[in-house]
């Protein structure tokens, strides 16, 4: 079969890279499957028709399910998890001891009653190193009668340092003085940062929750054997429950008569127990979503989110759990907060400027950003909801050459063509929405470009800017309108199905992105593409030759 011009150029570029740099890339022209690359784009928009049979099973696991029940005794550790620090030589181990309480009269546990100790080493016996950390207890309190309050078990965070790259470490956590140590678990450290050094597979999931669909998603993620797990906001959906445990399928229409929106905090404990088999051995990095707001007494928000997870905030120069950064081999990840001030005068924006300025692309060629609500989504749900964030931050991310952006929030899958300021741009990031982890609120199925689905601009106020940023487009195919009247050019592929994604960075310019649908076997792919960086063309603005890549 004869190849087209773009395919010929793609193969020629790969062969040239292999000759010069010794890269080995499994490409469609040389391998088993015709996998497109972003060099072949921009692509004509594709919408996969809705499969109505996939609407089922968006039901939460009940509290009697053995996977969410407390199985430890006394101060034995549970809900054990691993998260990364800013660099490869350090990780955090987190866990909970003691029982949480919910009711009208609760008494906090004393964190000083049990130690925070991790014993670890490169072999199971003996665990030759020991590290100590800190512990805390948080509460979810309501200033009204009739709402039950909550106080957590004792949450422990211990940072291990001086670790070697790409090495498996074994560990036990707990308090040996109380005969309350965990079983032995293990994790593998990230590779050292460098242009040819990457974790093999990174799982990306958003809007996970704790439904029967969630169990399928996590089963598939586990089968893919990731080295790192990214959760792009909306973790447990505990705020879909009243404090008496009564649930709802919809946040926006839930409990309109309650004086403050409630949240049933034991769902966090259920989630931590269910997830432990995966995240006790695969590092998980998480960023906040709207379902983590969980307002309580004193207008406090995000208390559970900020307490239960360890974040490399201090290590990455951030003063907040809402935004931070870290390296995973040759990838620099930036985790941004859409629910904390992000305008150009805000601390987050100033931190982002500094973080981007310090990125060394010869050491971490790939730059990946994540936050919860998408800027580029064609679904009716949350359409242009964070336009103010885009207006404030897009140029900064674009000018520093961000390669990929991952978002959640919209409960569907969508991959964009490279885009900047709603215009197709070969140097813009590839935006990917993966808010289809399996949560209780079910899938988003309506598109804003379909008749009768375009929302009113007045539905998009921004609490941090104090006004409206989403207005009718002033140019392009949708000029004079708030929505396109067809699938937008920036939307390359969209489908309403639950699933997860796997990112495999092959070298400093090629990465394979694969999206898996829950209803398929792992041998099938819902969407797959090579994402190709062109640093010379896009960042140094060298003149390109006729094949569309920079002359060498």
Short mmCIF file of C-alpha atoms in Angstrom, two decimals, residues 2 12 32 62 70-71 98 105 108 110 142 190 218 225 231 257-258 272 301 326 343 356 360 380 403 426 502 538 545:
data_model
loop_
_atom_site.label_atom_id
_atom_site.label_comp_id
_atom_site.label_asym_id
_atom_site.label_seq_id
_atom_site.Cartn_x
_atom_site.Cartn_y
_atom_site.Cartn_z
CA UNK A 2 1.43 3.40 -0.96
CA UNK A 12 11.41 9.67 7.31
CA UNK A 32 1.52 -3.83 13.61
CA UNK A 62 -22.55 0.21 49.57
CA UNK A 70 -12.45 -1.54 57.99
CA UNK A 71 -10.47 -4.76 58.38
CA UNK A 98 -7.66 4.58 64.53
CA UNK A 105 -21.03 14.25 69.96
CA UNK A 108 -10.99 13.91 68.18
CA UNK A 110 -4.91 12.57 69.78
CA UNK A 142 -21.38 22.13 60.66
CA UNK A 190 10.92 7.24 39.21
CA UNK A 218 -9.36 0.55 38.54
CA UNK A 225 0.70 -2.04 35.35
CA UNK A 231 -6.06 11.51 39.43
CA UNK A 257 -33.24 22.93 51.74
CA UNK A 258 -30.11 22.29 53.81
CA UNK A 272 -9.10 4.87 50.74
CA UNK A 301 -12.92 24.23 52.26
CA UNK A 326 7.07 17.40 40.27
CA UNK A 343 -5.40 35.75 38.11
CA UNK A 356 7.94 27.49 34.33
CA UNK A 360 15.17 22.88 32.01
CA UNK A 380 -22.86 21.02 27.18
CA UNK A 403 2.98 19.81 25.39
CA UNK A 426 0.67 23.33 15.52
CA UNK A 502 -2.23 5.53 29.53
CA UNK A 538 7.68 25.64 18.01
CA UNK A 545 11.48 22.27 5.58
#
